Amino acid sequence: MKLIYAIVPGEDASDVVGKLNENGFQATKISTTGGFLRKKNTTLMIGVEDEHWKKVIGIIKDICQERQTIEVNMPYVNMNGMGTMSYTSLPQKIEVGGAVIFVVNVDYYEKI
């Protein structure tokens, strides 16, 4: 048995879970936040038999494609009162989407 941890963008989570359910897989969702862009993510925990883990990863890959977006961070005022604006307030093109997937072996499993 394998346990798959898949960290997916929040906007893709419902589509991934829906497609997993259509294919007979169940997932536990945990709301998480990314460290770099501080965007909402969802961590999925999916337990599967050894022969099915590649199918689950294929489903995740199909839905969680990387894409470009324009991100605008709001300017901030420096604490010294000078009114200095952050240069990060300019629109920036960034990559979003994709997924981070970990597959680990499960030594013991019991459903009660």
PDB file of C-alpha atoms in Angstrom:
ATOM      1  CA  MET A   1       0.000   0.000   0.000  1.00  0.00           C
ATOM      2  CA  LYS A   2       1.091   3.572  -0.744  1.00  0.00           C
ATOM      3  CA  LEU A   3       0.199   6.877   0.879  1.00  0.00           C
ATOM      4  CA  ILE A   4       0.248   9.828  -1.503  1.00  0.00           C
ATOM      5  CA  TYR A   5       0.613  13.364  -0.195  1.00  0.00           C
ATOM      6  CA  ALA A   6      -0.328  15.813  -2.941  1.00  0.00           C
ATOM      7  CA  ILE A   7      -0.051  19.552  -2.329  1.00  0.00           C
ATOM      8  CA  VAL A   8      -2.258  21.199  -4.942  1.00  0.00           C
ATOM      9  CA  PRO A   9      -3.435  24.789  -5.509  1.00  0.00           C
ATOM     10  CA  GLY A  10      -6.647  25.633  -3.686  1.00  0.00           C
ATOM     11  CA  GLU A  11      -8.419  26.429  -6.943  1.00  0.00           C
ATOM     12  CA  ASP A  12      -7.618  22.961  -8.344  1.00  0.00           C
ATOM     13  CA  ALA A  13      -8.454  20.929  -5.225  1.00  0.00           C
ATOM     14  CA  SER A  14     -12.165  20.372  -5.907  1.00  0.00           C
ATOM     15  CA  ASP A  15     -11.491  19.249  -9.474  1.00  0.00           C
ATOM     16  CA  VAL A  16      -8.781  16.824  -8.328  1.00  0.00           C
ATOM     17  CA  VAL A  17     -10.948  15.322  -5.574  1.00  0.00           C
ATOM     18  CA  GLY A  18     -13.904  15.041  -7.948  1.00  0.00           C
ATOM     19  CA  LYS A  19     -11.848  13.220 -10.586  1.00  0.00           C
ATOM     20  CA  LEU A  20     -10.298  10.945  -7.947  1.00  0.00           C
ATOM     21  CA  ASN A  21     -13.778  10.050  -6.668  1.00  0.00           C
ATOM     22  CA  GLU A  22     -14.989   9.336 -10.231  1.00  0.00           C
ATOM     23  CA  ASN A  23     -12.150   6.831 -10.513  1.00  0.00           C
ATOM     24  CA  GLY A  24     -12.891   5.145  -7.183  1.00  0.00           C
ATOM     25  CA  PHE A  25     -10.254   6.854  -5.045  1.00  0.00           C
ATOM     26  CA  GLN A  26     -10.884   8.703  -1.794  1.00  0.00           C
ATOM     27  CA  ALA A  27      -8.869  11.586  -0.398  1.00  0.00           C
ATOM     28  CA  THR A  28      -8.606  13.466   2.866  1.00  0.00           C
ATOM     29  CA  LYS A  29      -8.250  17.237   2.393  1.00  0.00           C
ATOM     30  CA  ILE A  30      -6.193  19.480   4.649  1.00  0.00           C
ATOM     31  CA  SER A  31      -6.181  23.248   4.067  1.00  0.00           C
ATOM     32  CA  THR A  32      -2.627  24.583   3.916  1.00  0.00           C
ATOM     33  CA  THR A  33      -0.872  27.791   2.920  1.00  0.00           C
ATOM     34  CA  GLY A  34       2.169  28.105   0.691  1.00  0.00           C
ATOM     35  CA  GLY A  35       5.277  29.689   2.141  1.00  0.00           C
ATOM     36  CA  PHE A  36       6.445  31.724  -0.857  1.00  0.00           C
ATOM     37  CA  LEU A  37       3.302  33.385  -2.249  1.00  0.00           C
ATOM     38  CA  ARG A  38       1.182  32.685   0.835  1.00  0.00           C
ATOM     39  CA  LYS A  39      -1.555  31.312  -1.388  1.00  0.00           C
ATOM     40  CA  LYS A  40      -4.166  28.800  -0.321  1.00  0.00           C
ATOM     41  CA  ASN A  41      -3.173  25.209  -1.009  1.00  0.00           C
ATOM     42  CA  THR A  42      -4.821  21.918  -0.244  1.00  0.00           C
ATOM     43  CA  THR A  43      -2.854  18.901   0.908  1.00  0.00           C
ATOM     44  CA  LEU A  44      -4.509  15.653  -0.131  1.00  0.00           C
ATOM     45  CA  MET A  45      -3.778  12.362   1.611  1.00  0.00           C
ATOM     46  CA  ILE A  46      -4.666   9.424  -0.624  1.00  0.00           C
ATOM     47  CA  GLY A  47      -4.192   5.790   0.349  1.00  0.00           C
ATOM     48  CA  VAL A  48      -3.991   3.370  -2.592  1.00  0.00           C
ATOM     49  CA  GLU A  49      -2.934  -0.165  -3.369  1.00  0.00           C
ATOM     50  CA  ASP A  50       0.566  -0.476  -4.848  1.00  0.00           C
ATOM     51  CA  GLU A  51      -0.691  -0.987  -8.415  1.00  0.00           C
ATOM     52  CA  HIS A  52      -2.805   2.211  -8.469  1.00  0.00           C
ATOM     53  CA  TRP A  53      -0.477   5.015  -7.364  1.00  0.00           C
ATOM     54  CA  LYS A  54       0.633   5.939 -10.903  1.00  0.00           C
ATOM     55  CA  LYS A  55      -2.995   6.350 -11.991  1.00  0.00           C
ATOM     56  CA  VAL A  56      -3.604   8.761  -9.094  1.00  0.00           C
ATOM     57  CA  ILE A  57      -0.536  10.793 -10.045  1.00  0.00           C
ATOM     58  CA  GLY A  58      -1.740  10.908 -13.659  1.00  0.00           C
ATOM     59  CA  ILE A  59      -5.080  12.363 -12.530  1.00  0.00           C
ATOM     60  CA  ILE A  60      -3.306  15.028 -10.476  1.00  0.00           C
ATOM     61  CA  LYS A  61      -0.966  15.904 -13.369  1.00  0.00           C
ATOM     62  CA  ASP A  62      -3.892  16.268 -15.785  1.00  0.00           C
ATOM     63  CA  ILE A  63      -5.626  18.840 -13.595  1.00  0.00           C
ATOM     64  CA  CYS A  64      -2.778  20.708 -11.870  1.00  0.00           C
ATOM     65  CA  GLN A  65      -1.015  22.249 -14.846  1.00  0.00           C
ATOM     66  CA  GLU A  66       1.425  25.092 -14.306  1.00  0.00           C
ATOM     67  CA  ARG A  67       0.224  28.395 -15.697  1.00  0.00           C
ATOM     68  CA  GLN A  68       1.299  32.035 -15.685  1.00  0.00           C
ATOM     69  CA  THR A  69      -0.571  34.808 -13.914  1.00  0.00           C
ATOM     70  CA  ILE A  70      -0.016  38.441 -13.122  1.00  0.00           C
ATOM     71  CA  GLU A  71       0.402  39.102  -9.397  1.00  0.00           C
ATOM     72  CA  VAL A  72       0.206  42.567  -7.887  1.00  0.00           C
ATOM     73  CA  ASN A  73       1.364  42.958  -4.310  1.00  0.00           C
ATOM     74  CA  MET A  74      -0.077  45.943  -2.494  1.00  0.00           C
ATOM     75  CA  PRO A  75       2.487  48.639  -1.641  1.00  0.00           C
ATOM     76  CA  TYR A  76       3.369  49.155   1.976  1.00  0.00           C
ATOM     77  CA  VAL A  77       4.383  52.238   3.909  1.00  0.00           C
ATOM     78  CA  ASN A  78       7.727  52.056   5.654  1.00  0.00           C
ATOM     79  CA  MET A  79       7.401  52.133   9.461  1.00  0.00           C
ATOM     80  CA  ASN A  80       9.556  55.292   9.722  1.00  0.00           C
ATOM     81  CA  GLY A  81       6.659  57.279   8.223  1.00  0.00           C
ATOM     82  CA  MET A  82       8.523  58.273   5.057  1.00  0.00           C
ATOM     83  CA  GLY A  83       5.828  56.748   2.844  1.00  0.00           C
ATOM     84  CA  THR A  84       8.300  54.589   0.970  1.00  0.00           C
ATOM     85  CA  MET A  85       6.566  52.208  -1.407  1.00  0.00           C
ATOM     86  CA  SER A  86       7.738  48.684  -1.942  1.00  0.00           C
ATOM     87  CA  TYR A  87       9.059  47.974  -5.424  1.00  0.00           C
ATOM     88  CA  THR A  88       7.180  44.674  -5.321  1.00  0.00           C
ATOM     89  CA  SER A  89       3.961  46.634  -5.900  1.00  0.00           C
ATOM     90  CA  LEU A  90       4.654  46.465  -9.641  1.00  0.00           C
ATOM     91  CA  PRO A  91       2.773  43.729 -11.526  1.00  0.00           C
ATOM     92  CA  GLN A  92       4.855  40.575 -11.795  1.00  0.00           C
ATOM     93  CA  LYS A  93       4.348  37.562 -14.026  1.00  0.00           C
ATOM     94  CA  ILE A  94       4.643  34.398 -11.937  1.00  0.00           C
ATOM     95  CA  GLU A  95       4.167  30.669 -12.407  1.00  0.00           C
ATOM     96  CA  VAL A  96       1.284  29.163 -10.441  1.00  0.00           C
ATOM     97  CA  GLY A  97      -0.331  25.770 -10.367  1.00  0.00           C
ATOM     98  CA  GLY A  98       1.392  22.467 -10.542  1.00  0.00           C
ATOM     99  CA  ALA A  99       1.566  20.135  -7.585  1.00  0.00           C
ATOM    100  CA  VAL A 100       4.069  18.658  -5.165  1.00  0.00           C
ATOM    101  CA  ILE A 101       3.596  14.921  -4.702  1.00  0.00           C
ATOM    102  CA  PHE A 102       5.146  12.522  -2.195  1.00  0.00           C
ATOM    103  CA  VAL A 103       4.554   8.769  -2.384  1.00  0.00           C
ATOM    104  CA  VAL A 104       5.496   6.744   0.700  1.00  0.00           C
ATOM    105  CA  ASN A 105       5.210   3.082   1.548  1.00  0.00           C
ATOM    106  CA  VAL A 106       2.720   2.136   4.241  1.00  0.00           C
ATOM    107  CA  ASP A 107       3.893  -0.577   6.635  1.00  0.00           C
ATOM    108  CA  TYR A 108       0.574  -0.971   8.378  1.00  0.00           C
ATOM    109  CA  TYR A 109      -3.005   0.039   7.592  1.00  0.00           C
ATOM    110  CA  GLU A 110      -6.226  -0.652   9.433  1.00  0.00           C
ATOM    111  CA  LYS A 111      -9.657   0.840   8.842  1.00  0.00           C
ATOM    112  CA  ILE A 112     -11.946   0.666  11.873  1.00  0.00           C
TER     113      ILE A 112
END
